[in-house]
Amino acid sequence: MSKAFIAEVIQNSAEITGVAANRAATDLIEAIVKEMKKNGKFTLPSFGTFTVRKTKARKGVNPRTGEEIKVKAGKTVRFKASPTLKKLV
């Protein structure tokens, strides 16, 4: 799924211009990101939950050279599908 796909669905559903639909899609994505930063998770009922998880610093290996490298700690986003979505797919 892409932002263009979301904008197209909004445009067809609400019967608005492409520019307005693109703006709405951008605002929707920004609102989801803002909510995840604030609370650490975002839930869409009947779809699933996005959660932010911390990753620890670790050692990795450069696949080309075999050289050992340090990977910094960071954050990643996980998604868990709702039971309703699992049944539909």
PDB file of N, CA and C in Angstrom:
ATOM      1  N   MET A   1       0.851  -1.163   0.000  1.00  0.00           N
ATOM      2  CA  MET A   1       0.000   0.000   0.000  1.00  0.00           C
ATOM      3  C   MET A   1       0.900   1.230   0.000  1.00  0.00           C
ATOM      4  N   SER A   2       0.534   2.200  -0.777  1.00  0.00           N
ATOM      5  CA  SER A   2       1.314   3.419  -0.859  1.00  0.00           C
ATOM      6  C   SER A   2       0.443   4.620  -0.511  1.00  0.00           C
ATOM      7  N   LYS A   3       1.104   5.750  -0.323  1.00  0.00           N
ATOM      8  CA  LYS A   3       0.374   6.983  -0.041  1.00  0.00           C
ATOM      9  C   LYS A   3      -0.533   7.342  -1.217  1.00  0.00           C
ATOM     10  N   ALA A   4      -0.082   7.097  -2.422  1.00  0.00           N
ATOM     11  CA  ALA A   4      -0.889   7.378  -3.616  1.00  0.00           C
ATOM     12  C   ALA A   4      -2.157   6.523  -3.625  1.00  0.00           C
ATOM     13  N   PHE A   5      -2.038   5.271  -3.190  1.00  0.00           N
ATOM     14  CA  PHE A   5      -3.203   4.390  -3.116  1.00  0.00           C
ATOM     15  C   PHE A   5      -4.208   4.918  -2.099  1.00  0.00           C
ATOM     16  N   ILE A   6      -3.709   5.327  -0.924  1.00  0.00           N
ATOM     17  CA  ILE A   6      -4.589   5.879   0.115  1.00  0.00           C
ATOM     18  C   ILE A   6      -5.275   7.140  -0.403  1.00  0.00           C
ATOM     19  N   ALA A   7      -4.529   8.016  -1.065  1.00  0.00           N
ATOM     20  CA  ALA A   7      -5.099   9.249  -1.613  1.00  0.00           C
ATOM     21  C   ALA A   7      -6.167   8.936  -2.655  1.00  0.00           C
ATOM     22  N   GLU A   8      -5.936   7.933  -3.478  1.00  0.00           N
ATOM     23  CA  GLU A   8      -6.909   7.562  -4.505  1.00  0.00           C
ATOM     24  C   GLU A   8      -8.202   7.028  -3.875  1.00  0.00           C
ATOM     25  N   VAL A   9      -8.068   6.225  -2.838  1.00  0.00           N
ATOM     26  CA  VAL A   9      -9.245   5.697  -2.147  1.00  0.00           C
ATOM     27  C   VAL A   9     -10.038   6.842  -1.509  1.00  0.00           C
ATOM     28  N   ILE A  10      -9.340   7.772  -0.873  1.00  0.00           N
ATOM     29  CA  ILE A  10     -10.007   8.932  -0.266  1.00  0.00           C
ATOM     30  C   ILE A  10     -10.691   9.766  -1.330  1.00  0.00           C
ATOM     31  N   GLN A  11     -10.010   9.982  -2.446  1.00  0.00           N
ATOM     32  CA  GLN A  11     -10.571  10.783  -3.534  1.00  0.00           C
ATOM     33  C   GLN A  11     -11.854  10.158  -4.072  1.00  0.00           C
ATOM     34  N   ASN A  12     -11.840   8.865  -4.318  1.00  0.00           N
ATOM     35  CA  ASN A  12     -13.018   8.188  -4.860  1.00  0.00           C
ATOM     36  C   ASN A  12     -14.149   8.097  -3.842  1.00  0.00           C
ATOM     37  N   SER A  13     -13.798   7.885  -2.590  1.00  0.00           N
ATOM     38  CA  SER A  13     -14.810   7.736  -1.546  1.00  0.00           C
ATOM     39  C   SER A  13     -15.495   9.061  -1.210  1.00  0.00           C
ATOM     40  N   ALA A  14     -14.700  10.116  -1.064  1.00  0.00           N
ATOM     41  CA  ALA A  14     -15.243  11.407  -0.651  1.00  0.00           C
ATOM     42  C   ALA A  14     -15.598  12.304  -1.834  1.00  0.00           C
ATOM     43  N   GLU A  15     -15.267  11.858  -3.034  1.00  0.00           N
ATOM     44  CA  GLU A  15     -15.507  12.638  -4.251  1.00  0.00           C
ATOM     45  C   GLU A  15     -14.918  14.043  -4.137  1.00  0.00           C
ATOM     46  N   ILE A  16     -13.613  14.090  -3.823  1.00  0.00           N
ATOM     47  CA  ILE A  16     -12.883  15.354  -3.723  1.00  0.00           C
ATOM     48  C   ILE A  16     -11.755  15.356  -4.743  1.00  0.00           C
ATOM     49  N   THR A  17     -11.080  16.487  -4.872  1.00  0.00           N
ATOM     50  CA  THR A  17      -9.994  16.605  -5.854  1.00  0.00           C
ATOM     51  C   THR A  17      -8.795  15.769  -5.413  1.00  0.00           C
ATOM     52  N   GLY A  18      -7.929  15.501  -6.358  1.00  0.00           N
ATOM     53  CA  GLY A  18      -6.727  14.730  -6.071  1.00  0.00           C
ATOM     54  C   GLY A  18      -5.802  15.446  -5.107  1.00  0.00           C
ATOM     55  N   VAL A  19      -5.718  16.773  -5.220  1.00  0.00           N
ATOM     56  CA  VAL A  19      -4.853  17.560  -4.335  1.00  0.00           C
ATOM     57  C   VAL A  19      -5.361  17.469  -2.899  1.00  0.00           C
ATOM     58  N   ALA A  20      -6.669  17.608  -2.715  1.00  0.00           N
ATOM     59  CA  ALA A  20      -7.254  17.529  -1.374  1.00  0.00           C
ATOM     60  C   ALA A  20      -7.105  16.120  -0.806  1.00  0.00           C
ATOM     61  N   ALA A  21      -7.265  15.109  -1.626  1.00  0.00           N
ATOM     62  CA  ALA A  21      -7.119  13.724  -1.176  1.00  0.00           C
ATOM     63  C   ALA A  21      -5.674  13.442  -0.785  1.00  0.00           C
ATOM     64  N   ASN A  22      -4.720  13.971  -1.533  1.00  0.00           N
ATOM     65  CA  ASN A  22      -3.305  13.797  -1.218  1.00  0.00           C
ATOM     66  C   ASN A  22      -2.974  14.470   0.110  1.00  0.00           C
ATOM     67  N   ARG A  23      -3.522  15.653   0.332  1.00  0.00           N
ATOM     68  CA  ARG A  23      -3.318  16.376   1.589  1.00  0.00           C
ATOM     69  C   ARG A  23      -3.917  15.573   2.746  1.00  0.00           C
ATOM     70  N   ALA A  24      -5.102  15.005   2.546  1.00  0.00           N
ATOM     71  CA  ALA A  24      -5.755  14.203   3.585  1.00  0.00           C
ATOM     72  C   ALA A  24      -4.930  12.957   3.905  1.00  0.00           C
ATOM     73  N   ALA A  25      -4.386  12.305   2.884  1.00  0.00           N
ATOM     74  CA  ALA A  25      -3.553  11.118   3.096  1.00  0.00           C
ATOM     75  C   ALA A  25      -2.289  11.484   3.871  1.00  0.00           C
ATOM     76  N   THR A  26      -1.674  12.604   3.526  1.00  0.00           N
ATOM     77  CA  THR A  26      -0.480  13.078   4.237  1.00  0.00           C
ATOM     78  C   THR A  26      -0.808  13.364   5.695  1.00  0.00           C
ATOM     79  N   ASP A  27      -1.930  14.046   5.937  1.00  0.00           N
ATOM     80  CA  ASP A  27      -2.342  14.359   7.306  1.00  0.00           C
ATOM     81  C   ASP A  27      -2.623  13.094   8.102  1.00  0.00           C
ATOM     82  N   LEU A  28      -3.236  12.107   7.471  1.00  0.00           N
ATOM     83  CA  LEU A  28      -3.530  10.841   8.136  1.00  0.00           C
ATOM     84  C   LEU A  28      -2.245  10.141   8.565  1.00  0.00           C
ATOM     85  N   ILE A  29      -1.286  10.057   7.673  1.00  0.00           N
ATOM     86  CA  ILE A  29      -0.015   9.395   7.976  1.00  0.00           C
ATOM     87  C   ILE A  29       0.729  10.146   9.078  1.00  0.00           C
ATOM     88  N   GLU A  30       0.732  11.483   9.003  1.00  0.00           N
ATOM     89  CA  GLU A  30       1.400  12.279  10.034  1.00  0.00           C
ATOM     90  C   GLU A  30       0.734  12.092  11.392  1.00  0.00           C
ATOM     91  N   ALA A  31      -0.590  11.986  11.426  1.00  0.00           N
ATOM     92  CA  ALA A  31      -1.311  11.779  12.683  1.00  0.00           C
ATOM     93  C   ALA A  31      -0.973  10.422  13.285  1.00  0.00           C
ATOM     94  N   ILE A  32      -0.850   9.398  12.457  1.00  0.00           N
ATOM     95  CA  ILE A  32      -0.488   8.064  12.943  1.00  0.00           C
ATOM     96  C   ILE A  32       0.920   8.078  13.529  1.00  0.00           C
ATOM     97  N   VAL A  33       1.859   8.712  12.843  1.00  0.00           N
ATOM     98  CA  VAL A  33       3.244   8.784  13.325  1.00  0.00           C
ATOM     99  C   VAL A  33       3.304   9.564  14.639  1.00  0.00           C
ATOM    100  N   LYS A  34       2.569  10.671  14.712  1.00  0.00           N
ATOM    101  CA  LYS A  34       2.544  11.487  15.930  1.00  0.00           C
ATOM    102  C   LYS A  34       2.006  10.680  17.111  1.00  0.00           C
ATOM    103  N   GLU A  35       0.948   9.910  16.883  1.00  0.00           N
ATOM    104  CA  GLU A  35       0.362   9.082  17.936  1.00  0.00           C
ATOM    105  C   GLU A  35       1.344   7.995  18.384  1.00  0.00           C
ATOM    106  N   MET A  36       2.068   7.402  17.451  1.00  0.00           N
ATOM    107  CA  MET A  36       3.044   6.369  17.806  1.00  0.00           C
ATOM    108  C   MET A  36       4.198   6.966  18.600  1.00  0.00           C
ATOM    109  N   LYS A  37       4.631   8.174  18.255  1.00  0.00           N
ATOM    110  CA  LYS A  37       5.698   8.825  19.017  1.00  0.00           C
ATOM    111  C   LYS A  37       5.234   9.143  20.428  1.00  0.00           C
ATOM    112  N   LYS A  38       3.979   9.584  20.563  1.00  0.00           N
ATOM    113  CA  LYS A  38       3.442   9.997  21.854  1.00  0.00           C
ATOM    114  C   LYS A  38       3.162   8.810  22.776  1.00  0.00           C
ATOM    115  N   ASN A  39       2.471   7.789  22.277  1.00  0.00           N
ATOM    116  CA  ASN A  39       2.022   6.680  23.110  1.00  0.00           C
ATOM    117  C   ASN A  39       2.767   5.367  22.901  1.00  0.00           C
ATOM    118  N   GLY A  40       3.564   5.277  21.861  1.00  0.00           N
ATOM    119  CA  GLY A  40       4.290   4.037  21.604  1.00  0.00           C
ATOM    120  C   GLY A  40       3.490   2.995  20.857  1.00  0.00           C
ATOM    121  N   LYS A  41       2.223   3.309  20.552  1.00  0.00           N
ATOM    122  CA  LYS A  41       1.428   2.369  19.768  1.00  0.00           C
ATOM    123  C   LYS A  41       0.262   3.098  19.102  1.00  0.00           C
ATOM    124  N   PHE A  42      -0.310   2.446  18.092  1.00  0.00           N
ATOM    125  CA  PHE A  42      -1.462   2.979  17.369  1.00  0.00           C
ATOM    126  C   PHE A  42      -2.332   1.798  16.968  1.00  0.00           C
ATOM    127  N   THR A  43      -3.616   1.864  17.314  1.00  0.00           N
ATOM    128  CA  THR A  43      -4.523   0.762  17.032  1.00  0.00           C
ATOM    129  C   THR A  43      -5.625   1.201  16.089  1.00  0.00           C
ATOM    130  N   LEU A  44      -5.844   0.410  15.057  1.00  0.00           N
ATOM    131  CA  LEU A  44      -6.995   0.569  14.174  1.00  0.00           C
ATOM    132  C   LEU A  44      -7.908  -0.622  14.429  1.00  0.00           C
ATOM    133  N   PRO A  45      -9.066  -0.394  15.054  1.00  0.00           N
ATOM    134  CA  PRO A  45      -9.959  -1.515  15.339  1.00  0.00           C
ATOM    135  C   PRO A  45     -10.293  -2.299  14.066  1.00  0.00           C
ATOM    136  N   SER A  46     -10.389  -3.578  14.191  1.00  0.00           N
ATOM    137  CA  SER A  46     -10.681  -4.510  13.091  1.00  0.00           C
ATOM    138  C   SER A  46      -9.551  -4.587  12.066  1.00  0.00           C
ATOM    139  N   PHE A  47      -8.418  -3.946  12.338  1.00  0.00           N
ATOM    140  CA  PHE A  47      -7.274  -4.016  11.425  1.00  0.00           C
ATOM    141  C   PHE A  47      -6.047  -4.540  12.155  1.00  0.00           C
ATOM    142  N   GLY A  48      -5.590  -3.797  13.184  1.00  0.00           N
ATOM    143  CA  GLY A  48      -4.430  -4.260  13.928  1.00  0.00           C
ATOM    144  C   GLY A  48      -3.791  -3.154  14.734  1.00  0.00           C
ATOM    145  N   THR A  49      -2.645  -3.473  15.341  1.00  0.00           N
ATOM    146  CA  THR A  49      -1.937  -2.549  16.204  1.00  0.00           C
ATOM    147  C   THR A  49      -0.484  -2.408  15.761  1.00  0.00           C
ATOM    148  N   PHE A  50      -0.040  -1.167  15.661  1.00  0.00           N
ATOM    149  CA  PHE A  50       1.358  -0.851  15.400  1.00  0.00           C
ATOM    150  C   PHE A  50       1.986  -0.480  16.738  1.00  0.00           C
ATOM    151  N   THR A  51       3.117  -1.096  17.091  1.00  0.00           N
ATOM    152  CA  THR A  51       3.802  -0.776  18.335  1.00  0.00           C
ATOM    153  C   THR A  51       5.263  -0.436  18.051  1.00  0.00           C
ATOM    154  N   VAL A  52       5.786   0.489  18.857  1.00  0.00           N
ATOM    155  CA  VAL A  52       7.192   0.882  18.751  1.00  0.00           C
ATOM    156  C   VAL A  52       7.964   0.067  19.776  1.00  0.00           C
ATOM    157  N   ARG A  53       9.031  -0.575  19.318  1.00  0.00           N
ATOM    158  CA  ARG A  53       9.872  -1.372  20.210  1.00  0.00           C
ATOM    159  C   ARG A  53      11.308  -0.904  20.111  1.00  0.00           C
ATOM    160  N   LYS A  54      11.979  -0.955  21.253  1.00  0.00           N
ATOM    161  CA  LYS A  54      13.394  -0.593  21.294  1.00  0.00           C
ATOM    162  C   LYS A  54      14.239  -1.804  20.940  1.00  0.00           C
ATOM    163  N   THR A  55      15.324  -1.566  20.216  1.00  0.00           N
ATOM    164  CA  THR A  55      16.274  -2.630  19.903  1.00  0.00           C
ATOM    165  C   THR A  55      17.576  -2.345  20.638  1.00  0.00           C
ATOM    166  N   LYS A  56      18.245  -3.386  21.062  1.00  0.00           N
ATOM    167  CA  LYS A  56      19.503  -3.227  21.781  1.00  0.00           C
ATOM    168  C   LYS A  56      20.657  -3.075  20.805  1.00  0.00           C
ATOM    169  N   ALA A  57      21.738  -2.466  21.279  1.00  0.00           N
ATOM    170  CA  ALA A  57      22.967  -2.398  20.494  1.00  0.00           C
ATOM    171  C   ALA A  57      23.512  -3.817  20.377  1.00  0.00           C
ATOM    172  N   ARG A  58      24.099  -4.122  19.237  1.00  0.00           N
ATOM    173  CA  ARG A  58      24.598  -5.478  19.030  1.00  0.00           C
ATOM    174  C   ARG A  58      25.754  -5.458  18.030  1.00  0.00           C
ATOM    175  N   LYS A  59      26.380  -6.600  17.875  1.00  0.00           N
ATOM    176  CA  LYS A  59      27.442  -6.735  16.895  1.00  0.00           C
ATOM    177  C   LYS A  59      26.865  -7.365  15.643  1.00  0.00           C
ATOM    178  N   GLY A  60      27.281  -6.866  14.494  1.00  0.00           N
ATOM    179  CA  GLY A  60      26.848  -7.412  13.215  1.00  0.00           C
ATOM    180  C   GLY A  60      28.046  -7.744  12.355  1.00  0.00           C
ATOM    181  N   VAL A  61      27.794  -8.307  11.190  1.00  0.00           N
ATOM    182  CA  VAL A  61      28.868  -8.678  10.268  1.00  0.00           C
ATOM    183  C   VAL A  61      28.565  -8.092   8.893  1.00  0.00           C
ATOM    184  N   ASN A  62      29.556  -7.403   8.319  1.00  0.00           N
ATOM    185  CA  ASN A  62      29.439  -6.897   6.965  1.00  0.00           C
ATOM    186  C   ASN A  62      29.479  -8.104   6.026  1.00  0.00           C
ATOM    187  N   PRO A  63      28.408  -8.357   5.250  1.00  0.00           N
ATOM    188  CA  PRO A  63      28.378  -9.564   4.421  1.00  0.00           C
ATOM    189  C   PRO A  63      29.416  -9.573   3.299  1.00  0.00           C
ATOM    190  N   ARG A  64      29.844  -8.413   2.837  1.00  0.00           N
ATOM    191  CA  ARG A  64      30.842  -8.370   1.757  1.00  0.00           C
ATOM    192  C   ARG A  64      32.245  -8.683   2.243  1.00  0.00           C
ATOM    193  N   THR A  65      32.605  -8.063   3.383  1.00  0.00           N
ATOM    194  CA  THR A  65      33.982  -8.198   3.848  1.00  0.00           C
ATOM    195  C   THR A  65      34.139  -9.178   5.003  1.00  0.00           C
ATOM    196  N   GLY A  66      33.028  -9.511   5.670  1.00  0.00           N
ATOM    197  CA  GLY A  66      33.109 -10.381   6.834  1.00  0.00           C
ATOM    198  C   GLY A  66      33.573  -9.636   8.070  1.00  0.00           C
ATOM    199  N   GLU A  67      33.763  -8.312   7.937  1.00  0.00           N
ATOM    200  CA  GLU A  67      34.235  -7.491   9.047  1.00  0.00           C
ATOM    201  C   GLU A  67      33.127  -7.333  10.089  1.00  0.00           C
ATOM    202  N   GLU A  68      33.504  -7.398  11.353  1.00  0.00           N
ATOM    203  CA  GLU A  68      32.543  -7.224  12.436  1.00  0.00           C
ATOM    204  C   GLU A  68      32.296  -5.728  12.652  1.00  0.00           C
ATOM    205  N   ILE A  69      31.018  -5.360  12.779  1.00  0.00           N
ATOM    206  CA  ILE A  69      30.661  -3.951  12.982  1.00  0.00           C
ATOM    207  C   ILE A  69      29.730  -3.827  14.179  1.00  0.00           C
ATOM    208  N   LYS A  70      29.641  -2.621  14.740  1.00  0.00           N
ATOM    209  CA  LYS A  70      28.727  -2.352  15.837  1.00  0.00           C
ATOM    210  C   LYS A  70      27.447  -1.750  15.280  1.00  0.00           C
ATOM    211  N   VAL A  71      26.313  -2.279  15.710  1.00  0.00           N
ATOM    212  CA  VAL A  71      25.010  -1.761  15.313  1.00  0.00           C
ATOM    213  C   VAL A  71      24.437  -1.038  16.527  1.00  0.00           C
ATOM    214  N   LYS A  72      24.084   0.234  16.356  1.00  0.00           N
ATOM    215  CA  LYS A  72      23.590   1.047  17.466  1.00  0.00           C
ATOM    216  C   LYS A  72      22.184   0.606  17.883  1.00  0.00           C
ATOM    217  N   ALA A  73      21.846   0.928  19.129  1.00  0.00           N
ATOM    218  CA  ALA A  73      20.492   0.693  19.619  1.00  0.00           C
ATOM    219  C   ALA A  73      19.553   1.631  18.871  1.00  0.00           C
ATOM    220  N   GLY A  74      18.309   1.229  18.714  1.00  0.00           N
ATOM    221  CA  GLY A  74      17.357   2.064  17.992  1.00  0.00           C
ATOM    222  C   GLY A  74      15.934   1.654  18.290  1.00  0.00           C
ATOM    223  N   LYS A  75      15.055   2.018  17.406  1.00  0.00           N
ATOM    224  CA  LYS A  75      13.644   1.682  17.536  1.00  0.00           C
ATOM    225  C   LYS A  75      13.161   1.064  16.240  1.00  0.00           C
ATOM    226  N   THR A  76      12.147   0.215  16.357  1.00  0.00           N
ATOM    227  CA  THR A  76      11.532  -0.397  15.192  1.00  0.00           C
ATOM    228  C   THR A  76      10.026  -0.444  15.412  1.00  0.00           C
ATOM    229  N   VAL A  77       9.274  -0.600  14.350  1.00  0.00           N
ATOM    230  CA  VAL A  77       7.821  -0.661  14.441  1.00  0.00           C
ATOM    231  C   VAL A  77       7.373  -2.080  14.119  1.00  0.00           C
ATOM    232  N   ARG A  78       6.524  -2.616  14.979  1.00  0.00           N
ATOM    233  CA  ARG A  78       5.970  -3.949  14.778  1.00  0.00           C
ATOM    234  C   ARG A  78       4.477  -3.821  14.524  1.00  0.00           C
ATOM    235  N   PHE A  79       3.924  -4.759  13.780  1.00  0.00           N
ATOM    236  CA  PHE A  79       2.489  -4.775  13.503  1.00  0.00           C
ATOM    237  C   PHE A  79       1.916  -6.117  13.894  1.00  0.00           C
ATOM    238  N   LYS A  80       0.791  -6.072  14.608  1.00  0.00           N
ATOM    239  CA  LYS A  80       0.078  -7.293  14.961  1.00  0.00           C
ATOM    240  C   LYS A  80      -1.331  -7.182  14.401  1.00  0.00           C
ATOM    241  N   ALA A  81      -1.680  -8.094  13.513  1.00  0.00           N
ATOM    242  CA  ALA A  81      -3.008  -8.076  12.879  1.00  0.00           C
ATOM    243  C   ALA A  81      -4.073  -8.484  13.888  1.00  0.00           C
ATOM    244  N   SER A  82      -5.248  -7.869  13.751  1.00  0.00           N
ATOM    245  CA  SER A  82      -6.372  -8.220  14.613  1.00  0.00           C
ATOM    246  C   SER A  82      -6.966  -9.551  14.166  1.00  0.00           C
ATOM    247  N   PRO A  83      -7.683 -10.234  15.046  1.00  0.00           N
ATOM    248  CA  PRO A  83      -8.335 -11.490  14.654  1.00  0.00           C
ATOM    249  C   PRO A  83      -9.314 -11.300  13.475  1.00  0.00           C
ATOM    250  N   THR A  84      -9.983 -10.153  13.442  1.00  0.00           N
ATOM    251  CA  THR A  84     -10.912  -9.866  12.336  1.00  0.00           C
ATOM    252  C   THR A  84     -10.174  -9.819  11.010  1.00  0.00           C
ATOM    253  N   LEU A  85      -9.021  -9.140  10.976  1.00  0.00           N
ATOM    254  CA  LEU A  85      -8.234  -9.063   9.742  1.00  0.00           C
ATOM    255  C   LEU A  85      -7.725 -10.439   9.341  1.00  0.00           C
ATOM    256  N   LYS A  86      -7.293 -11.213  10.306  1.00  0.00           N
ATOM    257  CA  LYS A  86      -6.789 -12.559  10.010  1.00  0.00           C
ATOM    258  C   LYS A  86      -7.867 -13.430   9.369  1.00  0.00           C
ATOM    259  N   LYS A  87      -9.105 -13.302   9.841  1.00  0.00           N
ATOM    260  CA  LYS A  87     -10.205 -14.069   9.263  1.00  0.00           C
ATOM    261  C   LYS A  87     -10.507 -13.630   7.835  1.00  0.00           C
ATOM    262  N   LEU A  88     -10.422 -12.317   7.579  1.00  0.00           N
ATOM    263  CA  LEU A  88     -10.750 -11.790   6.256  1.00  0.00           C
ATOM    264  C   LEU A  88      -9.697 -12.129   5.215  1.00  0.00           C
ATOM    265  N   VAL A  89      -8.456 -12.242   5.642  1.00  0.00           N
ATOM    266  CA  VAL A  89      -7.370 -12.530   4.702  1.00  0.00           C
ATOM    267  C   VAL A  89      -7.218 -14.008   4.600  1.00  0.00           C
TER     268      VAL A  89
END
